[in-house]
mmCIF file of C-alpha atoms in Angstrom:
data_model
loop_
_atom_site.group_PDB
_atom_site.id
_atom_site.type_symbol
_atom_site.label_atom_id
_atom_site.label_comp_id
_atom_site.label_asym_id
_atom_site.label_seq_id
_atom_site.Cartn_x
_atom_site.Cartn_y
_atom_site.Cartn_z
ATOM 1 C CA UNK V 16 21.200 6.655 16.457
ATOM 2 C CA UNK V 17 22.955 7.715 19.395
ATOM 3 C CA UNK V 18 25.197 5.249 21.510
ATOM 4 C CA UNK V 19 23.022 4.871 24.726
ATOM 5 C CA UNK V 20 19.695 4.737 22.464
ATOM 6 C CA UNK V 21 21.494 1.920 20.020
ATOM 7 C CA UNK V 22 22.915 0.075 23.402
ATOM 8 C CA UNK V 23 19.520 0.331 24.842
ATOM 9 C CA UNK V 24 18.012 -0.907 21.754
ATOM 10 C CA UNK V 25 20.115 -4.385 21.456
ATOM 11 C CA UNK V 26 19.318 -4.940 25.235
ATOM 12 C CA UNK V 27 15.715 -5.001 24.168
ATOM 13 C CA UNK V 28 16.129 -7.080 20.945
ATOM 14 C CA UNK V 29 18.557 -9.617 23.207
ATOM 15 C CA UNK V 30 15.595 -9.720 26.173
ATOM 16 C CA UNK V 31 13.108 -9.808 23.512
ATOM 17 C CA UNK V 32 15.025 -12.924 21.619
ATOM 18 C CA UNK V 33 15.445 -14.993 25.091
ATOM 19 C CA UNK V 34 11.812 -14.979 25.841
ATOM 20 C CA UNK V 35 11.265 -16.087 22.172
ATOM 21 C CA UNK V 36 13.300 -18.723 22.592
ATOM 22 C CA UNK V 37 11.793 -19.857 26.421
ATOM 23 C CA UNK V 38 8.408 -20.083 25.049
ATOM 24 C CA UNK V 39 9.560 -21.348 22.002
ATOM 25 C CA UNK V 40 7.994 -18.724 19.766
ATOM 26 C CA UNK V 41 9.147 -16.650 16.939
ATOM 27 C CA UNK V 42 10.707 -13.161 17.988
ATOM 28 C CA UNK V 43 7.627 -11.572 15.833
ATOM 29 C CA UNK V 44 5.046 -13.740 18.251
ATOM 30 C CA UNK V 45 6.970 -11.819 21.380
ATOM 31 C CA UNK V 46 6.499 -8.077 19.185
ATOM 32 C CA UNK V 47 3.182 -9.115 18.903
ATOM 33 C CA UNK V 48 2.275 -9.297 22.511
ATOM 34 C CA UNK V 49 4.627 -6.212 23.161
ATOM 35 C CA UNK V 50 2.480 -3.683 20.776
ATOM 36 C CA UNK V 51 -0.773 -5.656 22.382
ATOM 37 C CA UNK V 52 -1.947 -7.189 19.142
ATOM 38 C CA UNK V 53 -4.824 -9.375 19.203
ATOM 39 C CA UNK V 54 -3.656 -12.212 16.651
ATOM 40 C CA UNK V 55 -1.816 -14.193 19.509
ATOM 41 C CA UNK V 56 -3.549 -17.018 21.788
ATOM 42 C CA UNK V 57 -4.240 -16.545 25.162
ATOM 43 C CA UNK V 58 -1.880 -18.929 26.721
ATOM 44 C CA UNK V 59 0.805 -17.794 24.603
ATOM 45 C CA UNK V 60 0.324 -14.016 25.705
ATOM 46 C CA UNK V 61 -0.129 -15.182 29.544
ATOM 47 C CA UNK V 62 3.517 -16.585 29.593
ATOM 48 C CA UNK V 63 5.411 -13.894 27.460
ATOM 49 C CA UNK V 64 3.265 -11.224 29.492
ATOM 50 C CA UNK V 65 4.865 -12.745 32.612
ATOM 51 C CA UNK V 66 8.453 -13.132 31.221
ATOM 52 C CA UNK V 67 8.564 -9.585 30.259
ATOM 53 C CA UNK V 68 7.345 -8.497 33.517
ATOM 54 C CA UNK V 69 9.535 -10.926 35.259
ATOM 55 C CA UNK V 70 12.444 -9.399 33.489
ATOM 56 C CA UNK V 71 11.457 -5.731 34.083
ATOM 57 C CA UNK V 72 10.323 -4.914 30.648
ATOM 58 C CA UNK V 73 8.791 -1.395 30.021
ATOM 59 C CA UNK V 74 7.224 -0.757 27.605
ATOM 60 C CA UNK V 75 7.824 3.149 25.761
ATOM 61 C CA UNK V 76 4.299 4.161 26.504
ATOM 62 C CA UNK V 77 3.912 2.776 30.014
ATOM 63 C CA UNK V 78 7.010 4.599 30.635
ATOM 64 C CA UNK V 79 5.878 7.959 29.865
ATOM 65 C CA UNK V 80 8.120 8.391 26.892
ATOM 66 C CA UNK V 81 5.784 7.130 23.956
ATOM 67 C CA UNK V 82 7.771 7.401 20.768
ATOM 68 C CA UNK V 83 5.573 7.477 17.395
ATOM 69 C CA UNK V 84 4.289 4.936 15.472
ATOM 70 C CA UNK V 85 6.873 4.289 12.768
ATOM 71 C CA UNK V 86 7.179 2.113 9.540
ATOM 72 C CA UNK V 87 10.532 0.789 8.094
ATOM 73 C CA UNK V 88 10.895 1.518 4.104
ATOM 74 C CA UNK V 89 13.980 -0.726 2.400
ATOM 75 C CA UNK V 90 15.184 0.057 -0.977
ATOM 76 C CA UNK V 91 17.809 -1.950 -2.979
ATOM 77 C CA UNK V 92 19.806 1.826 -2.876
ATOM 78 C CA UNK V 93 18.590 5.346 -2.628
ATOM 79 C CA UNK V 94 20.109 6.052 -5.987
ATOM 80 C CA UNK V 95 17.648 7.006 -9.614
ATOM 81 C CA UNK V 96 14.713 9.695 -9.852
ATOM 82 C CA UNK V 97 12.572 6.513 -9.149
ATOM 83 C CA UNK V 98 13.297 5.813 -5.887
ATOM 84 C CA UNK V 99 13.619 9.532 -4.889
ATOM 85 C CA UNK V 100 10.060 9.704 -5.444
ATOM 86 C CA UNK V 101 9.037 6.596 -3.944
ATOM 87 C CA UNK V 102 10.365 7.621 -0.728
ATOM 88 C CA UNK V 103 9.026 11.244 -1.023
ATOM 89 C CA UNK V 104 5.856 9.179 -1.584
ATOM 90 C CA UNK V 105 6.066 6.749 1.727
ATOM 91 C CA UNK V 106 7.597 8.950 4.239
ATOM 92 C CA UNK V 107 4.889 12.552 3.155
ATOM 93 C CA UNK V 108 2.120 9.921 3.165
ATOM 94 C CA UNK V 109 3.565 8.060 6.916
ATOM 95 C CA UNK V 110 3.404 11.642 8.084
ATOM 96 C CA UNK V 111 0.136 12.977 7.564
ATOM 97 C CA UNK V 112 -1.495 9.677 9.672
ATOM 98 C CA UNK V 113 1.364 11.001 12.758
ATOM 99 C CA UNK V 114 3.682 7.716 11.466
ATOM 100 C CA UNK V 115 7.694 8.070 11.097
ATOM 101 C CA UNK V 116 9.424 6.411 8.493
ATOM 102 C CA UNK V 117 12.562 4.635 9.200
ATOM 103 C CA UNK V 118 14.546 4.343 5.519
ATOM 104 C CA UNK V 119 17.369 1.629 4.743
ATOM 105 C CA UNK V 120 18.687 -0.025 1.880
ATOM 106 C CA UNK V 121 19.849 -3.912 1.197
ATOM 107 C CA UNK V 122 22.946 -2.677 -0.456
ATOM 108 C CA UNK V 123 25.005 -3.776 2.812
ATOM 109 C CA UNK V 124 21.821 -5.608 4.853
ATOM 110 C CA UNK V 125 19.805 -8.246 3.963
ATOM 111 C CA UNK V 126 16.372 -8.155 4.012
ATOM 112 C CA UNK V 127 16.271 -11.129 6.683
ATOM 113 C CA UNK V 128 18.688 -8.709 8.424
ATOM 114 C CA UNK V 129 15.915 -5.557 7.859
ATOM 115 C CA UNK V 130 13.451 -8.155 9.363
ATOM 116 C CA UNK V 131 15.308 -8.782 12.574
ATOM 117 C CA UNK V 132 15.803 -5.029 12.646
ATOM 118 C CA UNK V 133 12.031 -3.936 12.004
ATOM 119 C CA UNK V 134 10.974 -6.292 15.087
ATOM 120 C CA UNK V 135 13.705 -4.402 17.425
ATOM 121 C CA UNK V 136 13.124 -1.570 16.465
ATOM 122 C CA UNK V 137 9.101 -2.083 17.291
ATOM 123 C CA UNK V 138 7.753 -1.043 13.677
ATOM 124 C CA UNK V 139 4.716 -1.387 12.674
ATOM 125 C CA UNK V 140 5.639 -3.370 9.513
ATOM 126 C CA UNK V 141 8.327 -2.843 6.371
ATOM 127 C CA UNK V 142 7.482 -1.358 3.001
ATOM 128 C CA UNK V 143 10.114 -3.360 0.395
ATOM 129 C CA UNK V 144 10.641 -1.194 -2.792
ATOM 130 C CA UNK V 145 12.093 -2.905 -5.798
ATOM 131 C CA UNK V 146 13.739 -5.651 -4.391
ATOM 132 C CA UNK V 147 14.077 -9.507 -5.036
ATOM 133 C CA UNK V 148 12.580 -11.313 -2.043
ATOM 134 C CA UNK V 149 14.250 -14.832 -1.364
ATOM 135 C CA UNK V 150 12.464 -17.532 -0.732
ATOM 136 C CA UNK V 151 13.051 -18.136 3.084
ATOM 137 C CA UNK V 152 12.299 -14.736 3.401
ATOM 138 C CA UNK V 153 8.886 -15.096 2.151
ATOM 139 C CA UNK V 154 8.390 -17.789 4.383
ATOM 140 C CA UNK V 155 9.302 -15.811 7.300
ATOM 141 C CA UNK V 156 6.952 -13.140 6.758
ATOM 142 C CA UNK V 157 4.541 -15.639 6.112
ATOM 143 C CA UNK V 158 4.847 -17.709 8.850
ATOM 144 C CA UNK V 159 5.475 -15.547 11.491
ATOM 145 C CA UNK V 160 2.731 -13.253 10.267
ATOM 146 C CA UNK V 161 5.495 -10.040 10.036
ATOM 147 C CA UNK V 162 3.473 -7.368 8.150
ATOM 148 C CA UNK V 163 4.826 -6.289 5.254
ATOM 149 C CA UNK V 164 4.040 -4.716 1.749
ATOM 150 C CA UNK V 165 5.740 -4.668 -1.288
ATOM 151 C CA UNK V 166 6.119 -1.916 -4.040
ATOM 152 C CA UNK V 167 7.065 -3.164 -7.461
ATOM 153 C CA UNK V 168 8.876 -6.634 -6.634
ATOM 154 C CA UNK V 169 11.235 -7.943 -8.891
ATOM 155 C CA UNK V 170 10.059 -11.386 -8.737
ATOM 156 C CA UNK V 171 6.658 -12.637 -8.145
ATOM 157 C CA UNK V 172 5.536 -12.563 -4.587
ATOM 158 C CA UNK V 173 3.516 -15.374 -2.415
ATOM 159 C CA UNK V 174 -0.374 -14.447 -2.378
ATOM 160 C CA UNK V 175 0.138 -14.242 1.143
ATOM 161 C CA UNK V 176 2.474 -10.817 0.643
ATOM 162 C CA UNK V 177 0.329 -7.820 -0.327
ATOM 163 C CA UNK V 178 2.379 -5.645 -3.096
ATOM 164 C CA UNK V 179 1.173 -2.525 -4.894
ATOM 165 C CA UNK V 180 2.137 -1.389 -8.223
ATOM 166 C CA UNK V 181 0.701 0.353 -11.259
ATOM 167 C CA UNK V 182 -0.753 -0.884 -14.855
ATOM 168 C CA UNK V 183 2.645 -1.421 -16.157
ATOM 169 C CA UNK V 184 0.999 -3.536 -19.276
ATOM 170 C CA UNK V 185 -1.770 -0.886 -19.740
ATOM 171 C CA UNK V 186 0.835 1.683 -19.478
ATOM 172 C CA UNK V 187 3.151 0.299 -22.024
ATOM 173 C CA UNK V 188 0.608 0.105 -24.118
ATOM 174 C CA UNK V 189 -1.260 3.627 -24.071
ATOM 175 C CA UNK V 190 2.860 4.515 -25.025
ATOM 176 C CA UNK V 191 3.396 2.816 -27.382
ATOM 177 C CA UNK V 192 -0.031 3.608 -29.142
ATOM 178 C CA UNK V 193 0.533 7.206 -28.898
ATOM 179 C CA UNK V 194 3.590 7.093 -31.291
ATOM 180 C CA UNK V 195 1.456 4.939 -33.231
ATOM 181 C CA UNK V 196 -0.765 7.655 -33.357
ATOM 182 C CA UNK V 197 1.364 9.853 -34.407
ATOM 183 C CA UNK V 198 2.461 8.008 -37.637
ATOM 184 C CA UNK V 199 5.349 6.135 -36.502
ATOM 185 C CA UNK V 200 5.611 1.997 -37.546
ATOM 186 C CA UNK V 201 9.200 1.401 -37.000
ATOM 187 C CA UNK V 202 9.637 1.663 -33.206
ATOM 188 C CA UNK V 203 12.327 0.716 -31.103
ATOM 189 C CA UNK V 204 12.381 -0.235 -26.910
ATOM 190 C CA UNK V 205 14.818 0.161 -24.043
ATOM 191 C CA UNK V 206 13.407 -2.340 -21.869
ATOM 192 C CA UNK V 207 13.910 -3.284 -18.558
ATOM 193 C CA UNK V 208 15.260 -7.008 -17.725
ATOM 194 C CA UNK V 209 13.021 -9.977 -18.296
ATOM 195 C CA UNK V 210 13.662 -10.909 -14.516
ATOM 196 C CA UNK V 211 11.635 -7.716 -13.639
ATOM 197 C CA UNK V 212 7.806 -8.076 -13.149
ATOM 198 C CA UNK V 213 7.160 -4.275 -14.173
ATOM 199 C CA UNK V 214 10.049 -4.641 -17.089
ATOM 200 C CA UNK V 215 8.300 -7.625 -18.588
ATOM 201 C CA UNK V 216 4.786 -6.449 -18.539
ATOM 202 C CA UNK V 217 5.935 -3.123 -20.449
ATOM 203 C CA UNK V 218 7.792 -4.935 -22.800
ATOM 204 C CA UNK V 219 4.752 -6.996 -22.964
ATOM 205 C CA UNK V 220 2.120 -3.888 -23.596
ATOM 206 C CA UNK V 221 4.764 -2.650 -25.993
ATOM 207 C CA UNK V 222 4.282 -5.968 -28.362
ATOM 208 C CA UNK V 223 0.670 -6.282 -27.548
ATOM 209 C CA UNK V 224 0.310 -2.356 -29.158
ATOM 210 C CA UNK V 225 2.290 -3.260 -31.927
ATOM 211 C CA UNK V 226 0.504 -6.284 -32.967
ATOM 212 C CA UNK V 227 -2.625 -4.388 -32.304
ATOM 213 C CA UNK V 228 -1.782 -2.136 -35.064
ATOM 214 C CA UNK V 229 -0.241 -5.115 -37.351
ATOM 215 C CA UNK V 230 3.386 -4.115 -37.101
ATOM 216 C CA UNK V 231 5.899 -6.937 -37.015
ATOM 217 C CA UNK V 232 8.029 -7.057 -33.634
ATOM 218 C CA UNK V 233 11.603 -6.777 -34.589
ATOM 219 C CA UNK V 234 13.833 -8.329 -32.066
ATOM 220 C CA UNK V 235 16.461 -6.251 -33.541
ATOM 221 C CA UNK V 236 15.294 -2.739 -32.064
ATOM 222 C CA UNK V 237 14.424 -3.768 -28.877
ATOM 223 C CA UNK V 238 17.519 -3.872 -25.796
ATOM 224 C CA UNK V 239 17.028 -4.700 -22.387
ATOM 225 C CA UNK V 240 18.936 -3.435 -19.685
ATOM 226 C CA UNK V 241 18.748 -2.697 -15.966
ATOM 227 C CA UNK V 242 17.251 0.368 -15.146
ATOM 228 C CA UNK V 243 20.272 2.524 -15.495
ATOM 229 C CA UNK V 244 21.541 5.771 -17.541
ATOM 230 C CA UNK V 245 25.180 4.097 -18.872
ATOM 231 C CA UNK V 246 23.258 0.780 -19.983
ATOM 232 C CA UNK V 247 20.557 2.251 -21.542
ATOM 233 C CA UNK V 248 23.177 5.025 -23.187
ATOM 234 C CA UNK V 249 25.218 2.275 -24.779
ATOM 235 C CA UNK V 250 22.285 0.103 -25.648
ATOM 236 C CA UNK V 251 20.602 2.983 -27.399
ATOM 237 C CA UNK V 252 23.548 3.970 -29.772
ATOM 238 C CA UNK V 253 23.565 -0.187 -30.414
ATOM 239 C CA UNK V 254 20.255 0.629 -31.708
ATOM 240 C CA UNK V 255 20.100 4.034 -33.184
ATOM 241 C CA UNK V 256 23.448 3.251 -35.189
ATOM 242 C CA UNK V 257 22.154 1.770 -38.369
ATOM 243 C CA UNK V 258 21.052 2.609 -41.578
ATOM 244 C CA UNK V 259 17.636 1.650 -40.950
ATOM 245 C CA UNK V 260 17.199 3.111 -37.417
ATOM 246 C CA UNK V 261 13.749 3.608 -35.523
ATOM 247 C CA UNK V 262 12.161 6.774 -36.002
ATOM 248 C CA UNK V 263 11.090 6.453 -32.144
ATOM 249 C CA UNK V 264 12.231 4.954 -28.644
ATOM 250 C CA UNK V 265 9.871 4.203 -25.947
ATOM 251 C CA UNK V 266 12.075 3.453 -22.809
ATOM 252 C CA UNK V 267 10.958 1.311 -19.852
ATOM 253 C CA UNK V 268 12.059 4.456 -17.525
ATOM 254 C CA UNK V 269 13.058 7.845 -17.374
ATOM 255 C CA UNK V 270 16.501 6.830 -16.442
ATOM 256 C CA UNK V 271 16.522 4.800 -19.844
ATOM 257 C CA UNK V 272 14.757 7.657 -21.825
ATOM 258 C CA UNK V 273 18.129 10.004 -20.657
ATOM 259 C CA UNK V 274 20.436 7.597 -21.943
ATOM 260 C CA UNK V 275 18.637 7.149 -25.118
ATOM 261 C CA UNK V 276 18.665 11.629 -25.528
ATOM 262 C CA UNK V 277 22.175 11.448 -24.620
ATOM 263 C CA UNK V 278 22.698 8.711 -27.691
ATOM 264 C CA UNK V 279 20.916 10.256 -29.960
ATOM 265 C CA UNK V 280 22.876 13.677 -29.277
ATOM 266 C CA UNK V 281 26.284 11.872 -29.770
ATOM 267 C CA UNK V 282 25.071 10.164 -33.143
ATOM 268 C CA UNK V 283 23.470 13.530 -34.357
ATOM 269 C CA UNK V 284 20.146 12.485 -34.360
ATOM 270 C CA UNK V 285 17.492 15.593 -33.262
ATOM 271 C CA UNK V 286 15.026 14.588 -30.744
ATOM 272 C CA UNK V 287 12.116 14.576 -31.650
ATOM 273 C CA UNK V 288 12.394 15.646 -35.404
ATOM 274 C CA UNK V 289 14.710 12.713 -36.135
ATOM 275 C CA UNK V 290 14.046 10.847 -33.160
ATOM 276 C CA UNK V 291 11.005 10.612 -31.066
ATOM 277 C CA UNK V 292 11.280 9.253 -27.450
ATOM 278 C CA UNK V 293 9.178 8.092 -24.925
ATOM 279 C CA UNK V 294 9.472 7.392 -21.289
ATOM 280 C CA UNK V 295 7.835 5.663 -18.478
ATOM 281 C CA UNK V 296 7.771 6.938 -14.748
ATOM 282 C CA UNK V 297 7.268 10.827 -15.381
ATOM 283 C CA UNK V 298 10.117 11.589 -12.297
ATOM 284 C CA UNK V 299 10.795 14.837 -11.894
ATOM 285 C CA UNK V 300 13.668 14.437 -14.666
ATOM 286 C CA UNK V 301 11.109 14.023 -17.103
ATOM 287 C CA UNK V 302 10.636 17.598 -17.311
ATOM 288 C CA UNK V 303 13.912 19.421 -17.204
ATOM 289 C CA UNK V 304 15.078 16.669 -19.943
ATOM 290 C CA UNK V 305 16.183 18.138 -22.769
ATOM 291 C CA UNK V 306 13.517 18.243 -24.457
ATOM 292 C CA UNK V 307 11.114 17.666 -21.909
ATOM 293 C CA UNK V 308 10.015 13.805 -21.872
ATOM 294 C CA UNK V 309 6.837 12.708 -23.100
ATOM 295 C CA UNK V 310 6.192 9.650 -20.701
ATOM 296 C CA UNK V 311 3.605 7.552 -18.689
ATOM 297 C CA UNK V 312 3.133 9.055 -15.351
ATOM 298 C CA UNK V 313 3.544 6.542 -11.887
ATOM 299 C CA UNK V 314 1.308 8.237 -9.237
ATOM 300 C CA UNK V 315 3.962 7.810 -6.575
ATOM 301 C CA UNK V 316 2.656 9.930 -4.245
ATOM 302 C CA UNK V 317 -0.580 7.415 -4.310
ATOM 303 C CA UNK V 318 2.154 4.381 -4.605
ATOM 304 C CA UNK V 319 3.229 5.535 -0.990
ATOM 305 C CA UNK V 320 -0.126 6.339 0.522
ATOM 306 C CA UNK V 321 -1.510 2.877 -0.299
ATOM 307 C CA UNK V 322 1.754 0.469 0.520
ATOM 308 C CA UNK V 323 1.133 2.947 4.252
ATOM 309 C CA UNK V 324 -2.227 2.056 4.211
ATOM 310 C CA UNK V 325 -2.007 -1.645 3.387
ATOM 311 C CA UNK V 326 0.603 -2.111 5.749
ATOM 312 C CA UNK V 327 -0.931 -0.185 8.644
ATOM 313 C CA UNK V 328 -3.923 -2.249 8.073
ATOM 314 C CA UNK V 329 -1.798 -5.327 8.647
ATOM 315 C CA UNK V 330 -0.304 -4.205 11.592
ATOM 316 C CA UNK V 331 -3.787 -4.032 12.777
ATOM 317 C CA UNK V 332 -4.289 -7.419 11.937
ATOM 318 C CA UNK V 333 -6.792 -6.598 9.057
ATOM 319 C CA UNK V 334 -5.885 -8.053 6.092
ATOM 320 C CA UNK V 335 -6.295 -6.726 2.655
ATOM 321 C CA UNK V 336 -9.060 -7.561 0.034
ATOM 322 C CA UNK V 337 -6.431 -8.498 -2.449
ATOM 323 C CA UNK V 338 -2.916 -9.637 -2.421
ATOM 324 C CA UNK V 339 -2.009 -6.942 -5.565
ATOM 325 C CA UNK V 340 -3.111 -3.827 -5.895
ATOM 326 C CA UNK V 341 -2.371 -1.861 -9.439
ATOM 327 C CA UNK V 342 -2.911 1.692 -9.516
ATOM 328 C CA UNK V 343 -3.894 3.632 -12.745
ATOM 329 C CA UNK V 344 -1.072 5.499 -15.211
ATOM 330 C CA UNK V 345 -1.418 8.616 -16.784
ATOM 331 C CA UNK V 346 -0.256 9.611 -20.561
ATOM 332 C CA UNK V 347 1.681 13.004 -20.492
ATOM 333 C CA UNK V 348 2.518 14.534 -23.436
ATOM 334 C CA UNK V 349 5.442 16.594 -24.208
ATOM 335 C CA UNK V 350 8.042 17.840 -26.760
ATOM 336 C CA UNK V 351 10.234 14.964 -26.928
ATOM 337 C CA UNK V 352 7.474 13.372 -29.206
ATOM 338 C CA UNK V 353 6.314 14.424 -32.542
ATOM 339 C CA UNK V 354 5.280 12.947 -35.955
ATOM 340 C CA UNK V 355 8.192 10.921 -38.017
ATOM 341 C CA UNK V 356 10.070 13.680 -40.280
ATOM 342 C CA UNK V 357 8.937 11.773 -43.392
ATOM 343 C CA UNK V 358 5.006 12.595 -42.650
ATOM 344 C CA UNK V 359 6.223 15.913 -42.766
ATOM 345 C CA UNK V 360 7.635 16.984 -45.640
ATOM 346 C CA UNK V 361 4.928 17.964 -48.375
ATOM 347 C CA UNK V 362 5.417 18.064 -52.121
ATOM 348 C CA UNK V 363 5.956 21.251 -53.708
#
């Protein structure tokens, strides 16, 4: 952002903030009437539509210069094949309705501070990716009616937040079934961290498939770790290095599933003869892996089009049907999965 357009847009936030506080309304109430939405009473409107025209407020589109609609998308960090596609997802979905996408991360702002930021900058609303939303924060959005939508939420939203995500249980368990299917009993998990609503649910639909199938859950063989390569590396040789190892891995994420290749390849184990491994997320990592992952597939391109829809909708003041929205994974199968190397020898 330029100097004059950053300058111009803290003397709007500022004017915007002291007509909050005259009326003695939240800074949201005061977007509201700005971007003429209808979800504000009429008295209320009357006196901030006369402070900003006391004050000289123009507004873009009065002014001849009528910028896009645009959407704010924060991430924890722009870092992982997961949150590549995400955004891919958000901003190629924004852009077919004629909406920009603004992108940031909480690595150095906090959401509250995002918040403030998506009502200066006039947004529509903010798409929250993978991020742990604190309780005063849900309280703001809530009472001040701020739309936003969240994609895969750490912790467990208010009702009153939509969110989107994907059959993370389901998922798990179509995984873990497969390598049942294919003759394994002694399988081993790179989860994600209990604190995680999509890493507990797979690590849920991975016990529910095993018990399913009558095989004992062995604390032993399952690790949990963020979702990161070095983690799930050095977890994975924890595992892998015994005597009575796991003939396969299903991994919470691809990220995982590369750390648990790259441990097998230091302990010599051959993927998939020794080894099978399976992921979840299908990034585009999945496929150049070495060998190419089998894994459940996230439609992220569908993730993004419905957290833009949702949260268009609210900026309309519609709300949605239902506060959670999961959308349907997909089992791809590749080479990194094959029968355990004991159903395959034959007697001579």
């Amino acid at each position: 952002m330029t100097g004059p357009a950053r300058s111009r847009r803290n003397a709007q936030y500022g004017l915007l903030t002291a007509i909050a506080d005259e009326v003695g309304v939240s800074l949201a109430t005061v977007s509201k009437v700005v971007h003429r939405r209808h979800d504000v009473s009429e008295a209320t409107r009357a006196r901030i539509e006369a402070l900003l025209a006391e004050r000289g407020y123009v507004r873009d589109w009065e002014s001849g210069a009528r910028r896009p609609r645009q959407i704010l998308a924060v991430f924890r960090d722009l870092a992982g094949p997961y949150t590549l596609e995400v955004v891919r997802g958000i901003v190629e979905s924004a852009a077919e309705v004629g909406v920009h996408t603004v992108v940031g991360t909480t690595s150095r702002r906090s959401i509250a501070r995002w918040l403030e930021e998506s009502v200066a900058l006039g947004t529509a609303g903010v798409v929250i990716v993978i991020s742990a939303l604190a309780e005063q924060d849900q309280r703001r959005i809530v009472d001040q009616g701020l739309p936003v939508v969240l994609v895969d939420p750490l912790n467990a939203p208010s009702e009153d937040i939509p969110s989107v995500g994907v059959t993370n249980w389901h998922g798990a368990t179509t995984a873990v079934q497969h390598l049942i299917d294919l003759g394994h009993r002694r399988i081993g998990m790179l989860a994600g961290r209990s604190s995680s609503l999509a890493g507990s649910a797979r690590l849920h639909g991975y016990r529910a498939a095993l018990a399913e199938a009558g095989i004992p859950y062995d604390s032993a063989l399952v690790r949990s770790t963020d979702f990161d390569y070095g983690e799930a590396l050095r977890a994975a040789r924890h595992v892998l290095d015994r005597s009575d190892r796991p003939t396969a891995l299903f991994a919470a994420s691809d990220v995982q599933a590369l750390g648990a290749l790259e441990a097998a390849r230091q302990l010599g184990v051959a993927v998939p003869a020794g080894l099978s491994v399976m992921s979840f997320d299908d990034t585009l990592v999945a496929a150049m892996a070495s060998p190419p992952l089998s894994a459940i597939r996230q439609p992220f391109r569908e993730l993004g089009q419905e957290a833009t829809r949702v949260l268009l909708h609210l900026a309309d003041g519609r709300p949605p049907a239902t506060s959670r929205r999961e959308l349907a994974t997909e089992l791809v199968v590749r080479t990194s999965t094959a029968p355990p190397l004991a159903n395959l020898v034959r007697p001579v």
